[in-house]
Coordinates of C-alpha atoms and ligand atoms in Angstrom, one line a residue:
Chain A
M179 CA 30.4 6.2 15.3
T180 CA 29.6 9.6 16.0
R181 CA 30.0 12.2 13.4
T182 CA 29.7 15.9 13.1
I183 CA 27.2 17.3 10.4
S184 CA 27.2 21.0 9.7
F185 CA 24.2 22.5 7.7
T186 CA 22.3 26.0 7.7
L187 CA 19.3 25.6 10.0
N188 CA 16.6 28.4 9.5
G189 CA 19.4 30.5 8.1
E190 CA 21.9 29.9 10.5
Q191 CA 25.0 28.0 10.2
V192 CA 25.1 25.1 12.5
A193 CA 27.0 22.1 13.5
A194 CA 25.9 18.8 15.5
E195 CA 27.2 15.5 16.8
I196 CA 25.0 12.9 15.5
K197 CA 24.9 8.9 15.2
P198 CA 24.4 7.6 12.0
H199 CA 20.8 6.1 13.0
H200 CA 19.3 9.2 14.3
N201 CA 16.7 10.7 12.4
L202 CA 16.0 14.4 11.4
V203 CA 13.4 15.0 14.1
E204 CA 15.6 13.4 16.9
V205 CA 18.6 15.8 16.2
L206 CA 16.6 18.9 15.8
Q207 CA 14.9 18.5 19.0
R208 CA 17.9 16.9 21.2
E209 CA 20.6 19.2 19.8
F210 CA 18.6 22.3 18.9
N211 CA 15.6 22.3 21.2
L212 CA 13.3 22.9 18.2
M213 CA 10.1 21.0 19.1
G214 CA 8.1 22.1 16.0
A215 CA 8.5 19.0 14.1
R216 CA 7.3 16.1 16.3
E217 CA 7.0 12.5 15.5
S218 CA 3.4 11.0 15.2
C219 CA 2.9 8.2 13.0
G220 CA 6.7 7.7 12.5
Q221 CA 6.0 6.2 9.2
G222 CA 5.8 9.2 6.7
M223 CA 2.0 9.4 6.5
C224 CA 0.9 12.1 8.9
G225 CA 3.3 15.1 8.3
C226 CA 3.6 15.8 11.9
C227 CA 7.3 15.9 11.4
T228 CA 7.7 18.0 8.2
V229 CA 11.0 19.5 7.6
L230 CA 12.2 21.6 4.6
V231 CA 15.2 20.4 3.1
N232 CA 17.0 22.4 0.3
G233 CA 13.5 23.7 -0.2
A234 CA 11.7 20.3 -0.2
A235 CA 9.2 19.1 2.1
V236 CA 10.4 15.9 3.8
S237 CA 9.2 13.5 6.6
G238 CA 11.8 14.1 9.4
C239 CA 11.0 10.9 10.7
L240 CA 12.0 9.0 8.1
Y241 CA 15.1 10.8 7.1
L242 CA 18.5 10.3 8.5
A243 CA 20.3 13.3 10.2
A244 CA 23.2 12.7 8.4
F245 CA 21.9 13.0 5.0
V246 CA 21.3 17.0 6.0
D247 CA 25.2 17.5 6.2
G248 CA 25.9 20.4 4.0
A249 CA 22.3 21.1 3.4
E250 CA 19.8 23.9 4.2
V251 CA 17.2 23.0 6.7
R252 CA 13.8 25.1 7.4
T253 CA 11.4 23.9 10.2
V254 CA 8.1 25.7 11.3
E255 CA 10.1 28.0 13.7
S256 CA 11.5 29.8 10.7
L257 CA 8.0 30.9 9.5
A258 CA 7.5 33.9 11.7
D259 CA 10.0 37.0 11.2
A260 CA 13.0 36.5 13.1
R261 CA 13.4 40.0 14.3
T262 CA 9.8 41.2 14.9
Q263 CA 8.3 37.5 15.5
A264 CA 5.2 38.6 13.5
L265 CA 3.6 35.5 12.1
S266 CA 3.4 34.7 8.5
P267 CA 0.4 35.0 6.5
V268 CA -0.2 31.3 6.5
Q269 CA 0.1 31.1 10.2
E270 CA -2.4 34.3 10.9
A271 CA -4.8 32.6 8.5
F272 CA -4.7 29.2 10.5
I273 CA -5.4 31.5 13.7
E274 CA -8.2 33.5 12.0
A275 CA -9.9 30.2 10.5
G276 CA -9.6 28.2 13.6
A277 CA -7.7 25.6 11.7
F278 CA -6.5 23.4 14.6
Q279 CA -7.9 22.3 18.0
C280 CA -5.1 20.5 19.9
G281 CA -2.3 22.1 17.5
Y282 CA -0.1 18.7 17.5
C283 CA -0.6 18.5 13.5
T284 CA -0.2 22.3 13.1
P285 CA 3.5 22.5 12.4
G286 CA 3.3 20.3 9.5
F287 CA 0.1 21.8 8.0
L288 CA 1.9 25.3 8.3
L289 CA 4.9 24.1 6.3
M290 CA 3.0 21.9 3.7
A291 CA 0.6 24.9 3.4
T292 CA 3.5 27.6 2.7
Q293 CA 5.0 25.2 0.2
L294 CA 1.7 24.7 -1.4
L295 CA 1.4 28.5 -1.9
E296 CA 4.7 28.6 -3.3
A297 CA 3.7 26.1 -5.7
Y298 CA 0.2 27.3 -6.6
P299 CA -0.4 30.9 -5.4
D300 CA -4.1 30.4 -6.3
P301 CA -5.0 27.1 -5.4
D302 CA -8.2 25.5 -6.1
E303 CA -10.1 23.2 -3.7
E304 CA -8.9 20.2 -5.4
Q305 CA -5.1 21.4 -5.6
I306 CA -5.5 22.3 -1.8
R307 CA -6.8 18.7 -0.8
H308 CA -4.2 16.7 -3.1
Y309 CA -1.2 18.7 -1.6
L310 CA -2.3 18.1 1.8
S311 CA -3.4 14.6 1.2
G312 CA -0.3 13.5 3.3
N313 CA -1.4 15.4 6.5
L314 CA -3.6 14.0 9.1
C315 CA -5.4 15.8 11.7
R316 CA -6.7 13.8 14.2
C317 CA -8.8 16.4 15.6
A318 CA -10.2 16.8 11.9
A319 CA -10.2 20.4 11.5
Y320 CA -9.8 19.8 7.7
P321 CA -12.6 22.2 6.7
E322 CA -10.9 24.8 8.5
I323 CA -7.4 23.9 7.5
I324 CA -8.7 24.2 3.9
A325 CA -10.3 27.7 4.5
A326 CA -7.5 29.0 6.1
V327 CA -5.2 28.0 2.8
K328 CA -7.8 30.2 0.9
L329 CA -7.6 32.7 3.1
A330 CA -3.8 32.9 3.2
A331 CA -3.8 32.8 -0.7
R332 CA -6.2 35.9 -0.8
R333 CA -3.9 37.7 1.7
R334 CA -0.9 36.7 -0.1
K335 CA -2.2 38.1 -3.5
A336 CA -3.5 41.3 -2.0
N337 CA -0.1 41.9 -0.6
S338 CA 1.8 41.3 -3.5
V339 CA -0.5 43.7 -5.7
G340 CA -0.6 46.1 -2.9
Chain B
M129 CA 16.4 2.3 15.3
T130 CA 19.6 0.3 16.3
P131 CA 22.9 1.6 15.5
F132 CA 24.8 1.0 12.3
E133 CA 27.7 2.3 10.2
L134 CA 27.0 4.9 7.6
V135 CA 29.8 5.2 4.7
E136 CA 29.1 7.4 1.6
P137 CA 31.7 6.3 -0.9
A138 CA 32.4 8.8 -3.7
S139 CA 33.3 6.3 -6.3
L140 CA 31.4 3.3 -7.6
G141 CA 34.6 0.8 -6.9
E142 CA 34.5 1.8 -3.7
A143 CA 30.5 1.7 -3.2
I144 CA 30.8 -1.9 -4.3
A145 CA 33.9 -3.1 -2.4
L146 CA 31.8 -1.8 0.6
L147 CA 29.0 -4.0 -0.2
D148 CA 29.8 -7.2 1.3
P149 CA 27.6 -9.7 -0.2
E150 CA 28.2 -12.2 2.5
D151 CA 26.3 -10.1 5.1
A152 CA 22.9 -9.7 5.1
G153 CA 23.2 -6.6 7.5
V154 CA 24.9 -4.4 4.7
R155 CA 22.7 -2.8 2.2
P156 CA 22.8 0.4 0.0
I157 CA 20.4 3.1 0.9
A158 CA 19.1 5.6 -1.4
G159 CA 16.0 7.9 -0.3
G160 CA 15.7 5.6 2.8
T161 CA 12.2 5.6 2.8
A162 CA 11.5 2.1 2.7
L163 CA 14.7 1.0 4.5
M164 CA 13.7 3.3 7.4
L165 CA 10.5 1.7 7.8
M166 CA 12.0 -1.8 8.0
M167 CA 14.6 -0.4 10.6
K168 CA 12.0 1.4 12.9
A169 CA 9.9 -1.6 12.8
G170 CA 13.1 -3.8 13.7
V171 CA 12.6 -6.1 10.8
F172 CA 16.0 -5.1 9.4
R173 CA 19.1 -4.3 11.6
P174 CA 22.0 -3.0 9.7
T175 CA 25.6 -3.4 10.4
R176 CA 26.4 -1.0 7.6
L177 CA 24.4 1.4 5.1
V178 CA 26.3 2.3 1.8
S179 CA 24.5 5.7 1.0
L180 CA 24.5 6.1 -3.1
R181 CA 24.2 9.9 -2.7
K182 CA 27.9 10.8 -3.8
L183 CA 27.8 8.1 -6.8
A184 CA 28.0 10.5 -10.1
R185 CA 26.8 7.5 -12.1
L186 CA 23.5 6.9 -10.4
N187 CA 23.0 11.0 -10.0
A188 CA 19.5 12.4 -10.4
R189 CA 19.0 13.3 -13.9
I190 CA 16.3 13.1 -16.4
A191 CA 17.1 12.7 -20.3
A192 CA 15.2 12.3 -23.3
T193 CA 16.6 11.3 -26.6
S194 CA 15.0 13.0 -30.1
D195 CA 13.4 9.4 -30.8
G196 CA 11.7 9.6 -27.4
A197 CA 13.1 7.3 -25.2
L198 CA 14.0 8.3 -21.5
T199 CA 17.1 7.7 -19.5
I200 CA 16.5 8.5 -15.9
G201 CA 19.1 8.2 -13.3
A202 CA 18.5 5.5 -10.5
M203 CA 18.8 8.3 -7.6
T204 CA 16.1 10.5 -9.1
P205 CA 13.4 11.7 -6.5
L206 CA 9.9 10.5 -7.8
A207 CA 9.0 14.2 -7.7
L208 CA 11.2 15.2 -10.2
V209 CA 10.0 12.4 -12.4
E210 CA 6.2 13.6 -11.5
R211 CA 7.3 17.2 -12.5
S212 CA 9.6 16.6 -15.4
P213 CA 7.9 18.2 -18.7
E214 CA 9.9 15.4 -20.8
V215 CA 8.2 12.6 -19.0
A216 CA 4.7 14.2 -19.0
R217 CA 5.3 14.7 -22.7
I218 CA 6.6 11.0 -23.5
V219 CA 4.9 8.9 -20.8
P220 CA 1.8 11.1 -19.4
V221 CA 0.7 8.0 -17.7
I222 CA 3.8 8.2 -14.9
P223 CA 2.8 11.5 -13.7
R224 CA -0.7 10.5 -13.4
A225 CA 0.4 7.3 -11.6
M226 CA 2.3 9.7 -9.2
R227 CA -0.7 11.4 -8.1
R228 CA -1.5 8.4 -6.1
L229 CA 1.9 7.3 -5.3
S230 CA 2.4 8.1 -1.5
N231 CA 2.4 11.8 -0.4
I232 CA 4.6 14.7 -1.6
R233 CA 7.2 14.3 1.1
V234 CA 7.8 10.4 0.1
R235 CA 7.8 11.5 -3.6
N236 CA 10.4 14.1 -2.7
V237 CA 12.7 11.5 -1.3
A238 CA 12.0 8.1 -2.4
T239 CA 14.2 7.2 -5.7
I240 CA 13.4 5.5 -8.7
G241 CA 16.2 2.8 -7.8
G242 CA 15.1 2.4 -4.5
N243 CA 11.3 1.8 -5.8
L244 CA 12.4 -1.0 -8.3
A245 CA 15.2 -2.7 -6.1
H246 CA 12.9 -3.0 -3.3
G247 CA 10.8 -5.7 -4.8
D248 CA 7.9 -4.8 -2.9
P249 CA 5.1 -6.1 -5.2
H250 CA 2.7 -3.4 -3.8
M251 CA 4.7 -0.5 -5.5
D252 CA 3.2 1.3 -8.2
L253 CA 6.0 1.8 -10.5
P254 CA 7.0 -1.6 -11.2
P255 CA 4.0 -2.7 -13.1
L256 CA 3.8 0.2 -14.8
L257 CA 7.5 -0.1 -16.3
I258 CA 7.0 -3.4 -17.0
A259 CA 3.9 -2.5 -19.2
L260 CA 6.2 0.3 -20.7
N261 CA 8.9 -2.1 -21.5
A262 CA 11.5 -0.3 -19.6
E263 CA 15.0 -1.6 -18.8
V264 CA 17.5 -1.0 -15.8
K265 CA 21.1 -0.5 -16.1
V266 CA 22.7 -2.3 -13.4
V267 CA 26.4 -2.0 -12.6
G268 CA 28.7 -4.0 -10.3
A269 CA 28.2 -7.6 -11.3
N270 CA 30.7 -9.8 -9.4
G271 CA 32.0 -7.0 -7.7
A272 CA 33.7 -5.4 -10.8
Q273 CA 33.1 -2.1 -11.1
A274 CA 33.1 -2.0 -14.8
A275 CA 30.7 -4.7 -15.4
E276 CA 27.3 -3.6 -16.6
R277 CA 24.3 -5.1 -17.7
M278 CA 20.7 -4.5 -18.8
I279 CA 17.9 -6.0 -17.2
A280 CA 14.1 -5.8 -18.4
V281 CA 12.1 -4.5 -15.7
E282 CA 9.9 -7.6 -16.2
A283 CA 12.6 -9.8 -15.3
L284 CA 13.9 -7.8 -12.2
F285 CA 11.5 -9.6 -9.9
T286 CA 11.9 -13.2 -8.8
G287 CA 9.5 -13.0 -6.0
Y288 CA 7.8 -11.5 -2.7
F289 CA 10.7 -8.6 -2.1
E290 CA 13.0 -10.6 -4.3
T291 CA 15.0 -9.5 -7.3
V292 CA 17.8 -10.9 -9.7
L293 CA 20.2 -8.1 -8.4
A294 CA 23.2 -9.6 -6.5
K295 CA 24.0 -7.9 -3.0
N296 CA 26.7 -6.0 -4.7
E297 CA 24.9 -4.6 -7.8
L298 CA 23.5 -1.5 -8.0
I299 CA 20.8 0.1 -10.3
A300 CA 22.6 2.7 -12.2
E301 CA 19.6 4.2 -14.5
L302 CA 16.2 3.3 -15.7
R303 CA 15.5 3.4 -19.5
I304 CA 12.0 3.8 -21.3
P305 CA 12.1 3.0 -24.5
P306 CA 10.1 5.2 -27.2
Q307 CA 6.5 4.6 -26.9
G308 CA 5.5 5.2 -30.4
R309 CA 1.5 5.4 -30.8
S310 CA 1.2 3.0 -27.6
R311 CA -1.2 4.2 -24.8
A312 CA -1.1 3.1 -21.4
A313 CA -3.1 3.5 -18.0
Y314 CA -2.4 2.5 -14.5
L315 CA -5.0 1.7 -12.1
K316 CA -4.7 0.7 -8.4
V317 CA -7.2 -0.6 -5.8
T318 CA -7.2 0.3 -2.4
T319 CA -9.5 -1.9 0.0
G320 CA -8.5 -0.1 3.4
S321 CA -7.9 3.8 3.2
A322 CA -6.9 5.7 0.4
E323 CA -3.3 5.8 1.2
D324 CA -3.3 2.1 2.2
W325 CA -1.1 -0.4 0.1
P326 CA -3.1 -1.6 -2.8
A327 CA -5.0 -5.1 -3.2
L328 CA -4.5 -4.7 -6.8
G329 CA -2.3 -2.8 -9.3
V330 CA -3.1 -2.9 -12.9
A331 CA -1.1 -1.7 -15.6
V332 CA -1.9 -1.7 -19.8
A333 CA -0.2 -0.4 -22.6
L334 CA -1.5 -1.1 -26.1
E335 CA -1.3 0.0 -29.6
S336 CA -4.5 0.0 -31.7
E337 CA -5.1 0.6 -35.5
G338 CA -8.4 1.6 -36.3
S339 CA -10.9 -0.5 -34.4
A340 CA -8.4 -3.5 -33.7
V341 CA -5.6 -4.0 -31.0
K342 CA -2.3 -4.2 -32.4
S343 CA -0.3 -5.6 -29.4
A344 CA -0.9 -5.3 -25.8
R345 CA 1.0 -5.2 -22.5
V346 CA -1.1 -6.3 -19.3
V347 CA 0.4 -6.4 -16.1
V348 CA -0.9 -7.2 -12.4
S349 CA 0.8 -6.4 -8.8
A350 CA -0.1 -6.4 -5.4
A351 CA -2.7 -9.1 -5.6
T352 CA 0.2 -11.3 -7.0
E353 CA 3.7 -12.4 -5.3
K354 CA 5.3 -9.9 -7.7
A355 CA 4.6 -7.9 -10.7
T356 CA 3.3 -10.1 -13.4
R357 CA 2.7 -9.9 -17.0
L358 CA -0.3 -11.9 -18.4
K359 CA 0.6 -12.9 -21.4
G360 CA -2.3 -15.1 -22.3
V361 CA -4.6 -11.8 -21.9
E362 CA -2.1 -10.1 -24.2
R363 CA -2.6 -13.0 -26.8
L364 CA -6.1 -12.7 -26.6
L365 CA -6.2 -9.0 -27.2
A366 CA -3.7 -9.0 -30.0
G367 CA -5.6 -8.5 -33.2
A368 CA -9.1 -8.3 -31.1
T369 CA -11.5 -5.5 -32.1
V370 CA -12.0 -2.8 -29.4
D371 CA -15.5 -3.3 -27.8
E372 CA -17.1 -3.6 -24.5
K373 CA -17.2 -7.4 -25.3
M374 CA -13.6 -7.3 -25.6
F375 CA -13.0 -5.5 -22.3
A376 CA -15.3 -8.3 -20.6
R377 CA -13.5 -11.2 -22.3
A378 CA -9.9 -9.8 -21.3
G379 CA -11.2 -9.3 -17.7
D380 CA -12.6 -12.7 -17.4
A381 CA -9.0 -14.3 -18.9
A382 CA -7.1 -12.0 -16.5
A383 CA -9.0 -13.4 -13.5
E384 CA -8.2 -16.9 -14.9
E385 CA -4.5 -16.3 -15.4
A386 CA -3.5 -13.9 -12.3
E387 CA -2.0 -15.8 -9.4
C388 CA -4.1 -13.8 -6.4
M389 CA -3.3 -14.3 -3.2
T390 CA -4.7 -13.9 0.2
D391 CA -3.8 -11.2 2.5
V392 CA -5.0 -8.5 4.9
R393 CA -6.2 -6.6 2.0
G394 CA -8.5 -9.1 0.3
S395 CA -9.0 -12.9 -0.2
A396 CA -7.8 -14.2 -3.4
A397 CA -11.1 -14.7 -4.7
Y398 CA -11.9 -11.3 -4.0
K399 CA -8.7 -10.1 -5.6
R400 CA -9.5 -12.4 -9.0
E401 CA -13.1 -10.1 -9.0
L402 CA -10.8 -7.1 -8.8
T403 CA -8.8 -8.3 -11.5
R404 CA -11.5 -8.8 -13.8
V405 CA -13.0 -5.8 -13.5
Y406 CA -10.0 -3.5 -13.3
V407 CA -8.4 -5.0 -16.5
G408 CA -11.4 -3.9 -18.3
R409 CA -11.2 -0.6 -16.8
A410 CA -7.6 -0.1 -17.5
L411 CA -7.9 -1.1 -21.0
R412 CA -10.8 1.3 -21.9
Q413 CA -9.0 4.3 -19.9
A414 CA -5.8 3.4 -22.0
L415 CA -7.9 3.7 -25.2
N416 CA -9.8 7.0 -24.2
S417 CA -6.5 8.5 -23.1
D418 CA -4.4 10.8 -25.0
G419 CA -1.8 8.7 -25.9
A420 CA 1.9 8.7 -25.0
T421 CA 3.3 10.8 -27.8
R422 CA 1.0 13.7 -27.0
Ligands
LIG679 C1 4.3 6.5 3.9 C2 4.6 5.7 2.9 C3 3.7 5.5 1.5 C4 4.1 4.9 0.5 N1 3.4 4.6 -0.3 C5 3.6 4.1 -1.7 C6 2.7 4.2 -2.8 O1 1.5 4.5 -2.7 N2 3.1 3.4 -4.1 C7 4.5 3.4 -4.0 O2 4.8 2.5 -5.2 N3 5.4 3.5 -3.1 C8 5.0 4.0 -1.9 N4 5.8 3.9 -0.9 C9 6.9 3.4 -1.0 C10 8.2 4.5 -1.8 O3 8.0 4.5 -2.9 C11 9.5 3.6 -1.5 O4 9.7 3.6 -0.2 C12 10.6 4.4 -2.4 O5 10.3 4.4 -3.5 C13 11.9 3.6 -1.8 O6 12.7 4.4 -2.6 P1 14.0 4.9 -1.7 O7 15.2 5.7 -2.5 O8 13.6 5.6 -0.5 O9 14.7 3.6 -1.5 P2 15.6 3.2 0.1 O10 14.7 2.9 1.3 O11 16.8 3.8 0.2 O12 15.9 1.7 -0.5 C14 15.0 0.7 -0.7 C15 15.5 -0.5 -1.1 O13 16.4 -0.5 -2.4 C16 17.7 -0.7 -2.3 N5 18.5 0.2 -3.0 C17 17.9 1.7 -3.5 N6 18.6 1.9 -4.4 C18 19.3 1.1 -4.9 C19 19.8 1.1 -6.2 N7 19.9 2.1 -6.9 N8 20.7 0.0 -6.5 C20 20.3 -1.2 -6.0 N9 19.7 -1.3 -4.8 C21 18.9 0.0 -4.5 C22 18.0 -0.6 -0.8 O14 19.3 -1.3 -0.6 C23 16.5 -1.0 -0.2 O15 16.7 -2.3 0.0 C24 5.6 4.5 0.3 C25 6.6 4.8 1.2 C26 6.2 5.5 2.5 C27 7.1 5.6 3.4
LIG680 S1 5.7 11.3 12.1 FE1 6.6 11.5 10.2 S2 5.1 11.6 9.0 FE2 4.1 10.8 10.9
LIG681 S1 -5.4 19.8 15.6 FE1 -5.3 18.4 16.7 S2 -4.4 16.7 15.4 FE2 -4.9 18.5 14.0

């Protein structure tokens, strides 16, 4: 019951042989060696497995890989500039604010924070907390994560003005 | 997860033919969020999943008529409903309730059809949609692709994770009738962490004239086996004067009428007390809300 799916992965056209019961995280890790999306709770609650499918954030742990056939998929690995490897403003802000300890949750937070700033370029604290409420950090770096998002928002604004 | 066959029919006829009513291992799959949880836990080991993604009849879409009725395709993700300007204008209680319905990633994938068809009494939309007097269009009865019936959401649930849908019937769309001057509220109570399944859900929709209630719909869920209307409370409310005494009386009557069950989220007695308090709060919130038409 193997099938071939083809999709765009971080801007590149790719194909993979998968089984219908494989989830998206399994396929990204096994077939493409992309380890940024990782399974933690496995139940849609923590966001460690966040992947963008057609521009929408999904929990890769609950998403059948077969469903990305023909879709546009983005992972945390696409945040840095492909050519220069320069980090994105959100990634920079996470480092500067010290928004992690072990880093296990960080790829998910980075993608969700990036989405958040697309939706709300100038978020208030409430919007940040609400948007990120489905991401869990066992090291409890929450205050720093919120500070990082605010910092990234200011940077983005400064960049777009200047 | 154990291996299974995944089929993605492009026509309704094919889909219904593939849904073998004799085989408990065959089920439709929409967003897959509920099914993935069950498959990962090993409580559901499918032989075949029939994807609904390519069925035009169930397509993601939201349409409002000029009289204020809403039609929402079964495959519409909850996030689209949450962000729809039409939904916000006609039934603002829905986007308000969505704020506490899981998280953004789940809402991006979970569909309206799946939320209703699952028959899970802990979900937030069934009680709310019952209060709003919504109905679903169901296709495929007796394996006939042309067969169509309308079912009130109120009549959809027959028990714990049980619905009136035949195994080869599909929800095609949800219809919410015009809400007129009715105002609604939905409250949920979680006794564990904030994102836990609720111990109680309360949905109310009511119309008032001056200081009198004209009509009311009151629904409880999660504490009960299925989302259930409290018709005794509704009768008590019809014609009653809006004041704190009325909220308290309605709460008492609700605690009496709701058949609360004990589970890990609380004892039946505790949930009766929650019902007493939250029915009153929901009524107060609905009456203080902006109303459905603004
Ligand atoms: C982490 C997490 C948190 C959650 N928190 C909440 C919450 O707070 N509140 C809440 O209300 N819900 C919550 N949910 C549940 C979520 O809303 C449901 O899982 C979702 O709505 C189901 O939709 P789906 O499209 O993913 O369904 P699927 O998983 O694809 O299907 C669910 C069931 O419905 C059947 N089905 C699907 N579509 C149809 C159709 N059109 N016709 C007939 N049968 C159909 C399937 O066969 C299956 O039995 C949560 C889920 C997760 C994973
Ligand atoms: S691993 Fe997917 S949400 Fe936690
Ligand atoms: S930094 Fe360790 S889980 Fe978040």
